[in-house]
Amino acid sequence: MNQGDLQTRFPHRHLLGIEGLTPDVLSLILDRSESYVEQNRRADKNKSTLYGRTIVNLFFEASTRTRTSFELAGKRLGSDVINMSIDTSSVKKGETLIDTAMTLNAMHPDVLVVRHGASGAVQLLSEKVNCAVINAGDGRHEHPTQALLDALTIRRRKGRISGLLVAICGDISHSRVARSNIHLLNTMGARVRLIAPRTLIPSGIENLGVEVFNDMNEGLKDCDIVMMLRLQTERMQGGFFPSIREYFHFFGLDYEKLANAREDALIMHPGPMNRGVEIASEVADDIGRSAIREQVEMGVAVRMACLELLMDNLPGDETS
Ligand code: NCD
């Protein structure tokens, strides 16, 4: 394709991460997502473009938003969606990730949506199956559809991504959301700041082209977007911070700290939120400034676009 040509196809078999995707490809996904936002607000939300296709949600970790929105997205496009419940699956009998994937693969799904606690597990699985694979979060590595729905929310609210100053605050070390957002925002021309205690910043992260701050008041200065992250205690072994109370005092987003950001700064959070830990309730619920519910809404549109773009690349009827 010539440079400058409008990208019309997603040029990969799987969606495993944001790293390596070009601005054109990211824009392609965001533009396609945009077309579903209005449709999702209508009474009749359904299309049949993916009729006959099968999506399997395979979640080895807890999820509310991501799993539900992939299910809704698939159903709104007319495909069948199966939710594998790990608790009642053969994983509980000791079956490995790869054996579980191969078993599902033998039933000819078109897309596997996979969340797993180990970084790299989804990539490994994608190498063993014939269908398309979407990474719905692998350990602390990537969560591409979260970064895309964040980008769609930002683009709709601010009219652009390029040139914005974005602060990502909190548990950066354990966050796949932070990593995917850093790649996406940098690729789309935003400036990224990370704000966290030293213990929650991975060493060498500056190499990804971000500025690091250990003080909220300093780091939030003049920011257009304030993205808060949950303390991911399930991935922590040992003490990363003295107490919840102290963490909130220094790193929890309240109106006092927010006053350093731009007056029209947008507040975001991927959820699930821990109120009173990384964010004060009144800030999270601020109708004028918080985009947290809109992020959830955009999640369905983005996942519809991703499913459709990946299915466009799948072969048609195998027997014909
Ligand atoms: C995030 C995740 O699972 O990575 N949640 C989400 O998908 N919206 C963030 C988190 O768990 O804190």
PDB file of N, CA and C and ligand atoms in Angstrom, residues 61-63 65-66 115 136-137 139 143 146 175-177 229-232 234-235 269-272 303, ligand 1:
ATOM      1  N   GLU A  61      -9.316 -15.081  34.003  1.00  0.00           N
ATOM      2  CA  GLU A  61      -9.296 -14.113  35.114  1.00  0.00           C
ATOM      3  C   GLU A  61     -10.648 -13.435  35.175  1.00  0.00           C
ATOM      4  N   ALA A  62     -10.955 -12.855  36.329  1.00  0.00           N
ATOM      5  CA  ALA A  62     -12.248 -12.202  36.521  1.00  0.00           C
ATOM      6  C   ALA A  62     -12.443 -11.033  35.557  1.00  0.00           C
ATOM      7  N   SER A  63     -13.695 -10.784  35.194  1.00  0.00           N
ATOM      8  CA  SER A  63     -14.002  -9.665  34.309  1.00  0.00           C
ATOM      9  C   SER A  63     -15.490  -9.355  34.371  1.00  0.00           C
ATOM     10  N   ARG A  65     -16.736  -5.858  32.689  1.00  0.00           N
ATOM     11  CA  ARG A  65     -16.885  -5.033  31.496  1.00  0.00           C
ATOM     12  C   ARG A  65     -16.404  -5.735  30.231  1.00  0.00           C
ATOM     13  N   THR A  66     -15.191  -6.252  30.258  1.00  0.00           N
ATOM     14  CA  THR A  66     -14.597  -6.758  29.025  1.00  0.00           C
ATOM     15  C   THR A  66     -15.377  -7.966  28.503  1.00  0.00           C
ATOM     16  N   ARG A 115      -8.507 -13.959  27.982  1.00  0.00           N
ATOM     17  CA  ARG A 115      -7.856 -13.231  29.092  1.00  0.00           C
ATOM     18  C   ARG A 115      -7.117 -14.250  29.934  1.00  0.00           C
ATOM     19  N   ALA A 136      -7.703 -10.170  25.481  1.00  0.00           N
ATOM     20  CA  ALA A 136      -8.579  -9.397  26.379  1.00  0.00           C
ATOM     21  C   ALA A 136      -7.851  -9.100  27.688  1.00  0.00           C
ATOM     22  N   GLY A 137      -6.519  -9.135  27.654  1.00  0.00           N
ATOM     23  CA  GLY A 137      -5.691  -8.855  28.828  1.00  0.00           C
ATOM     24  C   GLY A 137      -4.830 -10.044  29.167  1.00  0.00           C
ATOM     25  N   GLY A 139      -1.802 -10.875  31.733  1.00  0.00           N
ATOM     26  CA  GLY A 139      -0.935 -10.468  32.839  1.00  0.00           C
ATOM     27  C   GLY A 139      -0.798  -8.961  32.893  1.00  0.00           C
ATOM     28  N   HIS A 143      -3.576  -4.945  26.922  1.00  0.00           N
ATOM     29  CA  HIS A 143      -5.044  -5.040  26.928  1.00  0.00           C
ATOM     30  C   HIS A 143      -5.519  -4.105  25.808  1.00  0.00           C
ATOM     31  N   GLN A 146      -8.925  -2.198  25.564  1.00  0.00           N
ATOM     32  CA  GLN A 146      -9.118  -1.154  26.586  1.00  0.00           C
ATOM     33  C   GLN A 146      -8.484   0.157  26.101  1.00  0.00           C
ATOM     34  N   SER A 175       0.068  -2.998  35.496  1.00  0.00           N
ATOM     35  CA  SER A 175      -1.070  -2.653  34.644  1.00  0.00           C
ATOM     36  C   SER A 175      -0.840  -2.870  33.154  1.00  0.00           C
ATOM     37  N   ARG A 176      -1.596  -3.779  32.590  1.00  0.00           N
ATOM     38  CA  ARG A 176      -1.599  -3.969  31.122  1.00  0.00           C
ATOM     39  C   ARG A 176      -2.310  -2.804  30.442  1.00  0.00           C
ATOM     40  N   VAL A 177      -3.251  -2.178  31.171  1.00  0.00           N
ATOM     41  CA  VAL A 177      -3.975  -1.029  30.615  1.00  0.00           C
ATOM     42  C   VAL A 177      -2.984   0.115  30.371  1.00  0.00           C
ATOM     43  N   LEU A 229      -5.642   4.352  37.785  1.00  0.00           N
ATOM     44  CA  LEU A 229      -5.570   2.883  37.726  1.00  0.00           C
ATOM     45  C   LEU A 229      -5.796   2.286  39.106  1.00  0.00           C
ATOM     46  N   ARG A 230      -6.359   1.086  39.111  1.00  0.00           N
ATOM     47  CA  ARG A 230      -6.588   0.356  40.361  1.00  0.00           C
ATOM     48  C   ARG A 230      -5.256  -0.213  40.887  1.00  0.00           C
ATOM     49  N   LEU A 231      -5.148  -0.326  42.211  1.00  0.00           N
ATOM     50  CA  LEU A 231      -4.013  -1.058  42.788  1.00  0.00           C
ATOM     51  C   LEU A 231      -4.277  -2.546  42.556  1.00  0.00           C
ATOM     52  N   GLN A 232      -3.472  -3.184  41.732  1.00  0.00           N
ATOM     53  CA  GLN A 232      -3.772  -4.574  41.358  1.00  0.00           C
ATOM     54  C   GLN A 232      -3.126  -5.536  42.348  1.00  0.00           C
ATOM     55  N   GLU A 234      -3.881  -8.325  43.382  1.00  0.00           N
ATOM     56  CA  GLU A 234      -3.804  -9.742  43.028  1.00  0.00           C
ATOM     57  C   GLU A 234      -2.487 -10.092  42.337  1.00  0.00           C
ATOM     58  N   ARG A 235      -1.784  -9.071  41.812  1.00  0.00           N
ATOM     59  CA  ARG A 235      -0.488  -9.329  41.177  1.00  0.00           C
ATOM     60  C   ARG A 235       0.683  -8.925  42.071  1.00  0.00           C
ATOM     61  N   HIS A 269     -11.044   6.095  34.042  1.00  0.00           N
ATOM     62  CA  HIS A 269     -10.678   4.925  34.854  1.00  0.00           C
ATOM     63  C   HIS A 269     -11.188   3.690  34.106  1.00  0.00           C
ATOM     64  N   PRO A 270     -10.337   2.673  33.908  1.00  0.00           N
ATOM     65  CA  PRO A 270     -10.814   1.499  33.152  1.00  0.00           C
ATOM     66  C   PRO A 270     -11.803   0.644  33.932  1.00  0.00           C
ATOM     67  N   GLY A 271     -11.860   0.853  35.267  1.00  0.00           N
ATOM     68  CA  GLY A 271     -12.671  -0.020  36.104  1.00  0.00           C
ATOM     69  C   GLY A 271     -11.995  -1.375  36.233  1.00  0.00           C
ATOM     70  N   PRO A 272     -12.289  -2.154  37.246  1.00  0.00           N
ATOM     71  CA  PRO A 272     -13.132  -1.796  38.375  1.00  0.00           C
ATOM     72  C   PRO A 272     -12.444  -0.768  39.282  1.00  0.00           C
ATOM     73  N   ARG A 303     -15.329  -3.080  20.458  1.00  0.00           N
ATOM     74  CA  ARG A 303     -15.220  -4.544  20.303  1.00  0.00           C
ATOM     75  C   ARG A 303     -15.998  -5.022  19.083  1.00  0.00           C
TER      76      ARG A 303
HETATM   77  C1  NCD B   1      -8.592  -3.813  33.756  1.00  0.00           C
HETATM   78  C2  NCD B   1      -7.919  -5.150  33.523  1.00  0.00           C
HETATM   79  O1  NCD B   1      -8.513  -6.205  33.712  1.00  0.00           O
HETATM   80  O2  NCD B   1      -6.792  -5.090  33.096  1.00  0.00           O
HETATM   81  N1  NCD B   1      -9.975  -3.872  33.756  1.00  0.00           N
HETATM   82  C3  NCD B   1     -10.667  -3.813  32.579  1.00  0.00           C
HETATM   83  O3  NCD B   1     -10.501  -4.632  31.701  1.00  0.00           O
HETATM   84  N2  NCD B   1     -11.535  -2.808  32.430  1.00  0.00           N
HETATM   85  C4  NCD B   1      -8.023  -3.060  34.877  1.00  0.00           C
HETATM   86  C5  NCD B   1      -8.062  -3.654  36.259  1.00  0.00           C
HETATM   87  O4  NCD B   1      -8.337  -4.815  36.460  1.00  0.00           O
HETATM   88  O5  NCD B   1      -7.768  -2.891  37.192  1.00  0.00           O
END
